[in-house]
Amino acid sequence: MHPFTLTRATDPAKAIEAHAGRPGLVFIAGGTDLLGLIKDRVVAPDELMDINELPGLSGIELLPGGGLRIGALARMSDVAAHPVVRERFPAISEALLFAASGQLRNMASMGGNIMQRTRCSYFRDDDGLPCNKREPGSGCSALRGINRNHAIFGWSEGCVATHPSDVAVAFAALDANVVVRNRDGERSVPFADFHQPPEPSPQRDTVLERGDLITAVEVPPRREGRASHYLKVRDRQSYEFALVSAAVAVTVADGRLESVRIAMGGVAHKPWRLTAAESALRGVSLEDTDGLRAAIATTFTDARPLEHNGFKVELAERAALRAVQTAGARA
Ligand SMILES: Cc1cc2nc3c(=O)[nH]c(=O)nc-3n(C[C@H](O)[C@H](O)[C@H](O)COP(=O)(O)OP(=O)(O)OC[C@H]3O[C@@H](n4cnc5c(N)ncnc54)[C@H](O)[C@@H]3O)c2cc1C
Ligand code: SF4
């Protein structure tokens, strides 16, 4: 095993400085993803910096105007159970409750959750098979290998992996921002830009650079937030990643959809917004199941399934339909 040291950060500025200057240093929060990656020899850091004692990063607060700020070190279980989150953004609470297990949710942080890496087994297994994300330039074993769990949108020959976070899908639907601090100050990264496409650098998952510390995720005030829902479809009913999932938030007037936000998980390298369907759904009656189905199908003309995951296209369309109907019933 590669030896590493463990340090504890108490000052954000010093933590950022150390991360910027020492390439072998990685932040550790709950450790529920990072330690697995170390054991699977995907990463071999020289130094783990425990960031759990950094001040001011664990809060969950309602912002003036109705937005929500979730500290990067808030635990998944605390966010899921928070009354404001449950009432105003139920899709966020549901996405968290459908993730992992109770024990993991108690340990895992929100910053770590959106940073978690793909569950592609060629990436996770230490078996020497080509994987561009693990070993840049080596190839992609999943492209023509076992790709049942892989992407149907936005993939490249270099990588066909999917992003595994559930709550990231809800954040994408609600146009959240990731708040990042570095030596130059704080910036907000729109959720749509946070996860990188597989080209040109499949080994990079996000836009974060060395010296970047996630401090929070901010969800803007959204009328649609209250009528939101997260639906997750998986091989077994608990403790399993999504085959496909849908986060939907709507407003409804006179029984017709007025505005619709839909993001899907398990289908791409990042939460995938169904922008064509969002436009096509506006004005459709919630009673008109055929109309809803046809509007959702407009996005799926872009789907490019792989050899083993053609079933995901219909599954995702059905999941999106069910999630729209459930969110609509909450409006
Ligand atoms: C068995 C199992 C099942 C799971 N099932 C699900 C599931 O169904 N759905 C789901 O969404 N997730 C699932 N997960 C993933 C789990 O939610 C993540 O492991 C967890 O959220 C990561 O948070 P953490 O605090 O433990 O991160 P860590 O493991 O501590 O860190 C993960 C990464 O994030 C970086 N990092 C952490 N905090 C910051 C920060 N503030 N700024 C910058 N970088 C940071 C670390 O350096 C590291 O690279 C599962 C995990 C396991 C082990
Ligand atoms: S899909 Fe991506 S993570 Fe999986 S083997 Fe291919 S390059 Fe590696």
Coordinates of C-alpha atoms and ligand atoms in Angstrom, one line a residue:
M1 CA 0.0 0.0 0.0
H2 CA 1.1 3.5 -0.8
P3 CA 2.0 5.3 2.4
F4 CA 0.3 8.6 3.2
T5 CA 0.2 11.1 6.0
L6 CA -3.0 12.5 7.6
T7 CA -3.3 16.2 8.6
R8 CA -6.3 18.1 9.9
A9 CA -7.2 21.5 8.5
T10 CA -8.8 24.2 10.7
D11 CA -8.2 27.2 8.5
P12 CA -9.7 27.3 5.0
A13 CA -7.1 29.7 3.6
K14 CA -4.2 27.5 4.8
A15 CA -6.0 24.4 3.5
I16 CA -6.4 26.0 0.1
E17 CA -2.8 27.1 0.0
A18 CA -1.6 23.6 0.9
H19 CA -3.8 22.0 -1.8
A20 CA -2.7 24.5 -4.4
G21 CA 1.0 23.9 -3.7
R22 CA 1.2 20.1 -3.0
P23 CA 0.1 17.9 -5.9
G24 CA 0.1 14.8 -3.7
L25 CA -2.4 16.2 -1.2
V26 CA -6.1 15.4 -1.4
F27 CA -9.0 16.7 0.8
I28 CA -10.9 14.1 2.7
A29 CA -14.4 14.7 4.1
G30 CA -16.5 11.6 5.0
G31 CA -14.0 9.4 3.1
T32 CA -16.8 7.1 1.8
D33 CA -15.7 7.4 -1.8
L34 CA -12.0 8.4 -1.4
L35 CA -11.0 5.5 0.8
G36 CA -12.6 3.1 -1.7
L37 CA -10.6 4.7 -4.5
I38 CA -7.4 4.3 -2.5
K39 CA -8.1 0.7 -1.7
D40 CA -8.9 0.0 -5.4
R41 CA -5.6 1.8 -6.3
V42 CA -7.3 4.3 -8.5
V43 CA -5.6 7.1 -6.6
A44 CA -2.5 7.1 -4.4
P45 CA -2.3 10.4 -2.5
D46 CA 0.8 11.2 -0.4
E47 CA -1.2 13.3 2.1
L48 CA -4.9 13.3 3.2
M49 CA -6.0 16.6 4.6
D50 CA -9.1 16.1 6.8
I51 CA -11.3 19.1 6.2
N52 CA -14.1 18.2 8.6
E53 CA -13.1 20.8 11.2
L54 CA -13.1 23.7 8.8
P55 CA -15.5 26.3 10.2
G56 CA -18.7 27.5 8.6
L57 CA -19.1 24.7 6.0
S58 CA -21.8 22.6 7.6
G59 CA -24.8 24.9 7.7
I60 CA -28.1 24.5 5.9
E61 CA -29.8 27.8 5.6
L62 CA -32.7 29.5 3.8
L63 CA -31.4 32.5 1.9
P64 CA -33.3 35.8 1.7
G65 CA -35.7 35.5 -1.2
G66 CA -36.2 31.7 -0.7
G67 CA -33.0 30.2 -2.0
L68 CA -31.1 27.5 -0.1
R69 CA -27.4 27.3 0.9
I70 CA -26.1 23.9 1.8
G71 CA -22.6 23.8 3.3
A72 CA -20.1 21.5 1.6
L73 CA -19.6 19.6 4.9
A74 CA -23.3 19.2 5.7
R75 CA -24.0 15.5 5.9
M76 CA -26.4 13.9 3.4
S77 CA -28.7 12.7 6.2
D78 CA -29.0 16.1 7.8
V79 CA -29.8 17.7 4.5
A80 CA -32.4 15.0 3.7
A81 CA -34.1 15.5 7.0
H82 CA -34.0 19.3 7.1
P83 CA -37.6 20.7 7.3
V84 CA -36.9 23.5 4.8
V85 CA -35.4 21.2 2.3
R86 CA -38.3 18.7 2.7
E87 CA -40.9 21.4 2.3
R88 CA -39.4 23.7 -0.4
F89 CA -37.2 21.3 -2.4
P90 CA -38.6 17.7 -1.9
A91 CA -36.6 16.4 -4.9
I92 CA -33.4 17.2 -3.0
S93 CA -34.5 15.4 0.1
E94 CA -35.8 12.4 -1.9
A95 CA -32.6 12.1 -4.0
L96 CA -30.6 11.9 -0.8
L97 CA -32.8 9.4 0.9
F98 CA -32.7 7.1 -2.1
A99 CA -28.9 7.2 -2.1
A100 CA -26.4 4.7 -0.4
S101 CA -27.4 3.5 3.1
G102 CA -28.3 5.3 6.4
Q103 CA -24.8 4.7 7.8
L104 CA -23.2 6.1 4.6
R105 CA -25.5 9.1 4.6
N106 CA -24.6 10.0 8.2
M107 CA -20.9 10.0 7.2
A108 CA -20.9 11.4 3.6
S109 CA -20.7 15.1 2.9
M110 CA -22.5 17.1 0.2
G111 CA -19.2 18.3 -1.3
G112 CA -17.9 14.8 -1.5
N113 CA -21.1 13.6 -3.0
I114 CA -21.0 15.7 -6.0
M115 CA -17.3 14.9 -6.4
Q116 CA -17.8 11.1 -6.2
R117 CA -16.4 9.2 -9.2
T118 CA -18.0 6.9 -11.7
R119 CA -19.0 3.3 -10.6
C120 CA -17.8 2.0 -14.0
S121 CA -16.3 -1.4 -13.0
Y122 CA -13.4 -1.1 -15.4
F123 CA -12.5 2.1 -13.6
R124 CA -13.0 0.7 -10.1
D125 CA -11.4 -2.7 -10.5
D126 CA -7.7 -3.0 -10.2
D127 CA -7.5 -5.6 -13.0
G128 CA -5.2 -3.8 -15.6
L129 CA -7.9 -3.5 -18.3
P130 CA -7.8 -0.3 -20.3
C131 CA -9.6 2.7 -18.9
N132 CA -8.9 6.2 -20.0
K133 CA -10.3 7.7 -16.8
R134 CA -7.9 5.6 -14.7
E135 CA -4.9 5.6 -17.1
P136 CA -5.3 8.3 -19.8
G137 CA -4.6 7.0 -23.3
S138 CA -5.1 3.4 -22.4
G139 CA -8.5 3.0 -24.1
C140 CA -12.1 2.4 -22.9
S141 CA -12.9 -1.2 -22.1
A142 CA -16.6 -0.4 -21.6
L143 CA -17.1 0.9 -25.1
R144 CA -17.2 -2.6 -26.6
G145 CA -17.3 -4.5 -23.3
I146 CA -19.9 -4.8 -20.6
N147 CA -21.8 -1.5 -20.8
R148 CA -25.2 -2.2 -19.4
N149 CA -24.9 0.6 -16.8
H150 CA -23.3 3.1 -19.1
A151 CA -24.3 6.3 -20.9
I152 CA -26.9 6.8 -23.6
F153 CA -26.3 10.5 -24.0
G154 CA -23.2 12.7 -24.5
W155 CA -20.6 9.9 -24.5
S156 CA -17.4 9.7 -26.6
E157 CA -15.3 6.9 -27.8
G158 CA -12.9 7.9 -25.0
C159 CA -15.3 7.2 -22.1
V160 CA -18.9 6.1 -21.8
A161 CA -19.2 6.3 -18.0
T162 CA -22.1 7.8 -16.1
H163 CA -22.0 10.1 -13.1
P164 CA -23.4 8.3 -10.0
S165 CA -24.6 11.0 -7.6
D166 CA -28.4 11.2 -7.1
V167 CA -28.6 14.6 -5.5
A168 CA -26.5 16.1 -8.3
V169 CA -29.5 15.3 -10.6
A170 CA -31.8 17.3 -8.4
F171 CA -29.3 20.1 -8.2
A172 CA -29.0 20.2 -12.0
A173 CA -32.8 20.3 -12.5
L174 CA -33.0 23.3 -10.1
D175 CA -30.0 25.1 -11.7
A176 CA -28.0 25.1 -8.4
N177 CA -24.5 26.7 -8.2
V178 CA -21.4 25.1 -6.7
V179 CA -19.6 27.7 -4.6
V180 CA -15.9 27.3 -4.8
R181 CA -13.1 29.1 -2.9
N182 CA -9.5 29.4 -4.0
R183 CA -6.6 31.7 -3.4
D184 CA -8.3 34.5 -5.5
G185 CA -11.6 34.4 -3.6
E186 CA -15.0 32.7 -4.1
R187 CA -16.7 31.9 -7.4
S188 CA -20.0 30.3 -8.3
V189 CA -20.0 27.5 -10.9
P190 CA -23.4 26.8 -12.5
F191 CA -24.2 23.1 -11.9
A192 CA -24.5 22.5 -15.7
D193 CA -20.8 23.4 -16.1
F194 CA -19.5 21.7 -13.0
H195 CA -19.0 18.2 -14.5
Q196 CA -16.7 17.9 -17.5
P197 CA -17.6 16.2 -20.8
P198 CA -15.6 13.0 -21.5
E199 CA -13.6 14.8 -24.3
P200 CA -10.9 15.9 -24.4
S201 CA -9.8 14.7 -20.9
P202 CA -11.8 11.6 -19.7
Q203 CA -9.7 11.5 -16.6
R204 CA -11.1 14.9 -15.4
D205 CA -14.6 14.7 -13.9
T206 CA -15.1 18.4 -12.9
V207 CA -13.8 21.9 -13.6
L208 CA -12.1 22.1 -10.2
E209 CA -8.4 22.9 -10.2
R210 CA -5.8 22.5 -7.6
G211 CA -6.4 24.9 -4.7
D212 CA -10.2 24.8 -5.2
L213 CA -12.3 24.0 -2.1
I214 CA -16.1 23.6 -2.4
T215 CA -17.7 25.6 0.3
A216 CA -21.4 25.2 -0.5
V217 CA -24.1 24.4 -3.0
E218 CA -26.6 27.2 -3.5
V219 CA -30.1 26.5 -4.9
P220 CA -31.8 29.7 -6.3
P221 CA -35.4 30.4 -5.3
R222 CA -37.7 28.4 -7.5
R223 CA -41.4 28.4 -7.6
E224 CA -41.1 24.9 -9.1
G225 CA -39.1 23.7 -6.1
R226 CA -42.1 22.8 -4.0
A227 CA -43.7 20.7 -6.7
S228 CA -40.6 18.6 -7.3
H229 CA -39.9 14.9 -7.2
Y230 CA -36.9 12.5 -7.6
L231 CA -37.6 9.1 -9.1
K232 CA -34.8 6.4 -9.0
V233 CA -35.0 3.1 -10.9
R234 CA -32.4 0.5 -9.8
D235 CA -31.8 -3.2 -9.9
R236 CA -32.7 -3.6 -6.3
Q237 CA -34.8 -1.3 -4.1
S238 CA -32.1 -0.1 -1.7
Y239 CA -28.4 0.4 -1.4
E240 CA -27.9 0.6 -5.2
F241 CA -27.0 3.2 -7.8
A242 CA -29.5 4.3 -10.4
L243 CA -30.0 2.6 -13.7
V244 CA -31.9 5.7 -14.6
S245 CA -33.3 8.5 -12.4
A246 CA -35.3 11.6 -13.0
A247 CA -35.6 14.9 -11.0
V248 CA -38.5 17.0 -12.1
A249 CA -39.8 20.4 -10.8
V250 CA -42.9 22.0 -12.3
T251 CA -45.5 24.8 -12.0
V252 CA -49.0 24.0 -13.1
A253 CA -51.8 26.4 -14.1
D254 CA -55.4 25.1 -14.8
G255 CA -54.2 21.5 -15.0
R256 CA -51.5 22.3 -17.6
L257 CA -47.8 22.4 -17.2
E258 CA -46.6 26.0 -17.0
S259 CA -42.9 25.4 -16.5
V260 CA -40.9 22.2 -16.3
R261 CA -37.4 21.3 -15.3
I262 CA -36.1 17.8 -15.9
A263 CA -32.7 16.3 -15.3
M264 CA -31.9 12.6 -15.6
G265 CA -29.3 10.5 -13.8
G266 CA -27.6 7.2 -15.0
V267 CA -27.7 8.3 -18.6
A268 CA -24.6 10.5 -19.1
H269 CA -21.3 11.7 -17.7
K270 CA -23.3 14.3 -15.8
P271 CA -26.9 15.0 -14.8
W272 CA -28.6 15.3 -18.2
R273 CA -31.1 18.1 -18.7
L274 CA -34.0 17.2 -21.0
T275 CA -34.2 20.7 -22.6
A276 CA -36.2 19.7 -25.7
A277 CA -38.7 17.9 -23.5
E278 CA -38.9 20.8 -21.1
S279 CA -40.0 23.1 -23.9
A280 CA -42.4 20.6 -25.5
L281 CA -44.1 19.9 -22.2
R282 CA -45.2 23.5 -21.6
G283 CA -48.9 23.8 -22.0
V284 CA -49.6 20.0 -22.0
S285 CA -52.4 18.9 -19.7
L286 CA -51.4 16.6 -16.9
E287 CA -54.4 14.4 -17.8
D288 CA -53.0 13.9 -21.3
T289 CA -50.7 11.0 -20.8
D290 CA -50.1 10.5 -24.6
G291 CA -49.2 14.2 -24.9
L292 CA -46.8 14.1 -22.0
R293 CA -45.2 10.9 -23.4
A294 CA -44.8 12.5 -26.9
A295 CA -43.3 15.7 -25.4
I296 CA -40.7 13.7 -23.4
A297 CA -39.8 11.6 -26.5
T298 CA -38.5 14.7 -28.3
T299 CA -35.3 14.6 -26.2
F300 CA -34.7 10.9 -26.8
T301 CA -34.2 11.3 -30.5
D302 CA -30.6 12.2 -29.4
A303 CA -30.1 9.0 -27.4
R304 CA -27.2 6.8 -28.5
P305 CA -27.5 3.5 -26.6
L306 CA -24.5 1.1 -26.5
E307 CA -24.7 -2.7 -27.1
H308 CA -26.1 -3.7 -23.7
N309 CA -28.0 -0.6 -22.5
G310 CA -30.7 -0.1 -25.2
F311 CA -33.3 -0.8 -22.5
K312 CA -32.4 2.5 -20.8
V313 CA -34.0 4.6 -23.5
E314 CA -37.5 3.3 -22.8
L315 CA -36.9 3.0 -19.1
A316 CA -35.7 6.7 -18.9
E317 CA -38.7 7.9 -21.0
R318 CA -41.1 6.1 -18.6
A319 CA -39.2 7.3 -15.5
A320 CA -39.4 10.9 -16.8
L321 CA -43.1 10.5 -17.5
R322 CA -43.8 9.1 -14.0
A323 CA -41.7 11.8 -12.3
V324 CA -43.6 14.6 -14.3
Q325 CA -46.9 13.2 -13.2
T326 CA -45.9 12.9 -9.6
A327 CA -44.4 16.4 -9.5
G328 CA -47.5 17.7 -11.2
A329 CA -49.7 16.1 -8.6
R330 CA -47.8 18.1 -5.9
A331 CA -48.4 21.5 -7.6
Ligands
LIG1 C1 -21.6 1.3 -1.0 C2 -21.9 2.7 -1.5 C3 -23.1 3.0 -2.1 C4 -23.4 4.2 -2.5 N1 -24.6 4.5 -3.1 C5 -24.8 5.8 -3.5 C6 -26.0 6.1 -4.1 O1 -26.9 5.3 -4.3 N2 -26.2 7.4 -4.6 C7 -25.3 8.4 -4.4 O2 -25.5 9.5 -4.8 N3 -24.1 8.1 -3.8 C8 -23.9 6.8 -3.4 N4 -22.7 6.5 -2.8 C9 -21.7 7.5 -2.8 C10 -21.6 8.4 -1.5 O3 -22.8 9.2 -1.5 C11 -20.4 9.2 -1.6 O4 -19.3 8.3 -1.4 C12 -20.3 10.3 -0.6 O5 -21.4 11.2 -0.8 C13 -19.0 11.0 -0.7 O6 -18.9 12.0 0.3 P1 -17.7 12.0 1.3 O7 -17.8 13.1 2.2 O8 -17.5 10.7 2.0 O9 -16.5 12.2 0.3 P2 -15.0 11.8 0.4 O10 -14.9 10.3 0.1 O11 -14.3 12.3 1.6 O12 -14.4 12.6 -0.9 C14 -14.8 12.4 -2.2 C15 -14.0 13.3 -3.1 O13 -14.5 14.6 -2.9 C16 -13.4 15.5 -2.6 N5 -13.9 16.5 -1.7 C17 -14.7 16.3 -0.6 N6 -15.1 17.4 -0.1 C18 -14.6 18.4 -0.8 C19 -14.7 19.8 -0.8 N7 -15.4 20.5 0.1 N8 -14.0 20.5 -1.8 C20 -13.3 19.9 -2.8 N9 -13.2 18.5 -2.8 C21 -13.8 17.8 -1.9 C22 -12.3 14.6 -2.0 O14 -11.0 15.1 -2.2 C23 -12.5 13.3 -2.8 O15 -11.8 13.5 -4.1 C24 -22.4 5.3 -2.3 C25 -21.2 5.0 -1.7 C26 -20.9 3.7 -1.3 C27 -19.6 3.4 -0.7
SF4_2 S1 -16.3 4.2 -19.5 FE1 -14.8 5.6 -18.8 S2 -14.4 4.9 -16.8 FE2 -15.3 3.2 -17.9 S3 -13.7 2.0 -18.9 FE3 -14.3 3.5 -20.3 S4 -12.9 5.2 -19.9 FE4 -12.9 3.9 -18.1

